[in-house]
Amino acid sequence: MSHAQSPFADVKTVLVVFSSRAMAFDQGGLRNLITYAYPGSVVFFVSASGDPVGVGAPSKVDLVIDFTEPGARQSKWFAFSMRGTGKHVVGRTAGWFYRKWKYDRVYDATSDSNLPKDYLESEAWAQKRVLELAGISVVRHGGVTMDLSKEIASTLPPMQNR
């Protein structure tokens, strides 16, 4: 998405809630992706329990991105506190049904037929979907491919002498 297509306008402060089990992105990578989508924004991080990671966040922010996964040990009131903290809130269904009503956009893994079977791959998939719901594009990375330089040369037509 380009800056003009971002679903939320005037985002200057972003709060990211880390997953307690696995993260597909590190702090620097997330900060880079978010500030590219929302130029001039300041990004803060908290753990799934709400404890600050690094610099503490202000009491009110423009956007909350909640990566909390289903089954996380968390207060059932956490979704309510995130809704009170953020003007816009994006996250995942995480066991408590409140999120579907309280959050602006919610990714539901149970209805996603493309979700990988491997746990770590499915976490990365779900976190990318949450970022996309927040208007943050994630470039898909390909794996390392085989070196085909010797095979390519043998399939080229012969060079003609002039």
Coordinates of C-alpha atoms in Angstrom, one line a residue:
M1 CA 0.0 0.0 0.0
S2 CA 1.2 3.4 -0.7
H3 CA 1.1 6.2 1.8
A4 CA -2.1 7.6 0.3
Q5 CA -3.9 4.2 0.6
S6 CA -3.1 3.7 4.3
P7 CA -6.4 2.8 6.0
F8 CA -5.7 5.1 9.0
A9 CA -5.0 8.8 8.6
D10 CA -2.7 11.0 10.7
V11 CA -0.9 8.2 12.5
K12 CA 2.0 9.7 14.5
T13 CA 2.3 7.2 17.4
V14 CA 2.2 3.4 17.1
L15 CA 2.1 0.8 19.9
V16 CA 3.1 -2.8 19.0
V17 CA 2.1 -5.6 21.3
F18 CA 4.6 -8.5 20.8
S19 CA 3.5 -12.1 20.6
S20 CA 4.5 -14.1 23.7
R21 CA 5.5 -17.2 21.7
A22 CA 7.2 -16.2 18.4
M23 CA 7.9 -13.0 16.4
A24 CA 8.5 -13.0 12.7
F25 CA 10.1 -9.5 12.9
D26 CA 12.6 -7.9 15.2
Q27 CA 12.1 -4.4 16.7
G28 CA 14.2 -2.7 14.1
G29 CA 12.5 -4.4 11.3
L30 CA 9.0 -3.6 12.6
R31 CA 10.0 0.0 13.2
N32 CA 11.3 0.3 9.7
L33 CA 8.1 -1.2 8.1
I34 CA 5.9 1.0 10.2
T35 CA 7.7 4.2 9.7
Y36 CA 7.8 3.5 5.9
A37 CA 4.0 3.1 5.9
Y38 CA 3.4 6.0 8.3
P39 CA 6.2 8.5 7.8
G40 CA 7.2 10.5 10.8
S41 CA 5.5 8.1 13.2
V42 CA 7.1 7.0 16.5
V43 CA 6.9 3.3 17.4
F44 CA 6.7 1.9 20.9
F45 CA 6.7 -1.8 22.0
V46 CA 5.1 -3.7 24.8
S47 CA 5.1 -7.4 25.7
A48 CA 2.0 -9.5 25.6
S49 CA 1.6 -8.8 29.4
G50 CA 1.6 -5.0 28.7
D51 CA 5.2 -4.4 30.1
P52 CA 7.1 -1.8 28.1
V53 CA 10.0 -3.1 25.9
G54 CA 12.4 -0.2 25.7
V55 CA 11.0 3.3 26.0
G56 CA 7.6 3.4 27.6
A57 CA 4.7 4.4 25.4
P58 CA 2.4 7.3 26.1
S59 CA -1.1 6.6 27.5
K60 CA -2.8 7.4 24.2
V61 CA -1.5 6.4 20.7
D62 CA -2.9 6.6 17.2
L63 CA -2.5 3.0 16.2
V64 CA -2.2 -0.2 18.2
I65 CA -0.9 -3.4 16.4
D66 CA -1.6 -6.4 18.6
F67 CA 0.2 -9.6 17.6
T68 CA -1.1 -11.5 20.7
E69 CA -1.7 -15.1 19.6
P70 CA -4.6 -17.5 20.6
G71 CA -3.9 -19.2 23.9
A72 CA -1.7 -16.4 25.3
R73 CA -1.8 -15.9 29.1
Q74 CA -3.3 -12.5 29.2
S75 CA -6.0 -10.7 31.2
K76 CA -9.4 -10.9 29.5
W77 CA -9.5 -7.1 29.9
F78 CA -6.4 -6.6 27.8
A79 CA -8.4 -5.9 24.6
F80 CA -10.4 -3.3 26.5
S81 CA -7.2 -1.5 27.7
M82 CA -5.8 -1.6 24.1
R83 CA -9.0 -0.1 22.8
G84 CA -8.7 2.7 25.4
T85 CA -5.1 3.3 24.5
G86 CA -5.4 3.4 20.7
K87 CA -7.5 5.5 18.4
H88 CA -7.3 2.6 15.9
V89 CA -6.6 -1.0 17.0
V90 CA -5.7 -3.9 14.8
G91 CA -5.0 -7.5 16.0
R92 CA -5.8 -11.2 16.0
T93 CA -8.5 -13.2 17.5
A94 CA -6.8 -14.5 20.6
G95 CA -9.3 -16.6 22.5
W96 CA -11.4 -13.9 24.0
F97 CA -14.2 -12.9 21.7
Y98 CA -14.0 -9.2 22.8
R99 CA -11.4 -8.4 20.1
K100 CA -13.9 -8.9 17.3
W101 CA -16.0 -6.2 18.8
K102 CA -13.4 -3.9 20.2
Y103 CA -10.8 -3.9 17.5
D104 CA -11.2 -2.0 14.2
R105 CA -9.7 -4.8 12.2
V106 CA -9.1 -8.4 13.3
Y107 CA -7.3 -11.3 11.6
D108 CA -9.0 -14.6 12.3
A109 CA -6.7 -17.6 11.6
T110 CA -9.5 -20.1 11.8
S111 CA -11.1 -18.8 8.7
D112 CA -7.8 -18.6 6.7
S113 CA -7.4 -21.6 4.4
N114 CA -3.9 -20.5 3.4
L115 CA -2.5 -20.7 6.9
P116 CA 0.6 -23.0 6.9
K117 CA 0.6 -26.1 9.1
D118 CA 4.0 -25.5 10.7
Y119 CA 3.7 -23.4 13.9
L120 CA 6.5 -20.9 13.2
E121 CA 5.4 -20.4 9.6
S122 CA 1.8 -19.9 10.7
E123 CA 2.9 -17.3 13.2
A124 CA 4.8 -15.4 10.6
W125 CA 1.9 -15.7 8.2
A126 CA -0.6 -14.4 10.8
Q127 CA 1.7 -11.5 11.8
K128 CA 2.1 -10.5 8.2
R129 CA -1.7 -10.5 7.8
V130 CA -2.1 -8.3 10.9
L131 CA 0.5 -5.8 9.5
E132 CA -1.4 -5.7 6.2
L133 CA -4.6 -5.0 8.0
A134 CA -2.8 -2.1 9.6
G135 CA -1.8 -0.7 6.2
I136 CA 1.8 -1.9 6.4
S137 CA 3.0 -3.8 3.3
V138 CA 5.3 -6.7 3.9
V139 CA 7.6 -7.8 1.1
R140 CA 7.6 -11.5 0.7
H141 CA 11.1 -13.0 0.7
G142 CA 12.0 -15.9 -1.4
G143 CA 14.2 -18.7 -0.3
V144 CA 17.7 -19.3 -1.7
T145 CA 17.5 -21.1 -5.0
M146 CA 20.0 -23.6 -6.6
D147 CA 22.9 -22.2 -8.6
L148 CA 21.9 -22.8 -12.2
S149 CA 24.8 -20.9 -13.8
K150 CA 26.3 -24.0 -15.4
E151 CA 23.0 -25.4 -16.7
I152 CA 21.9 -22.0 -18.2
A153 CA 25.1 -21.7 -20.2
S154 CA 24.6 -25.2 -21.7
T155 CA 21.1 -24.3 -22.9
L156 CA 22.0 -21.2 -24.8
P157 CA 22.3 -21.4 -28.5
P158 CA 25.9 -21.6 -29.9
M159 CA 27.6 -18.3 -30.8
Q160 CA 28.3 -17.8 -34.5
N161 CA 31.6 -16.5 -35.7
R162 CA 31.5 -13.6 -38.1

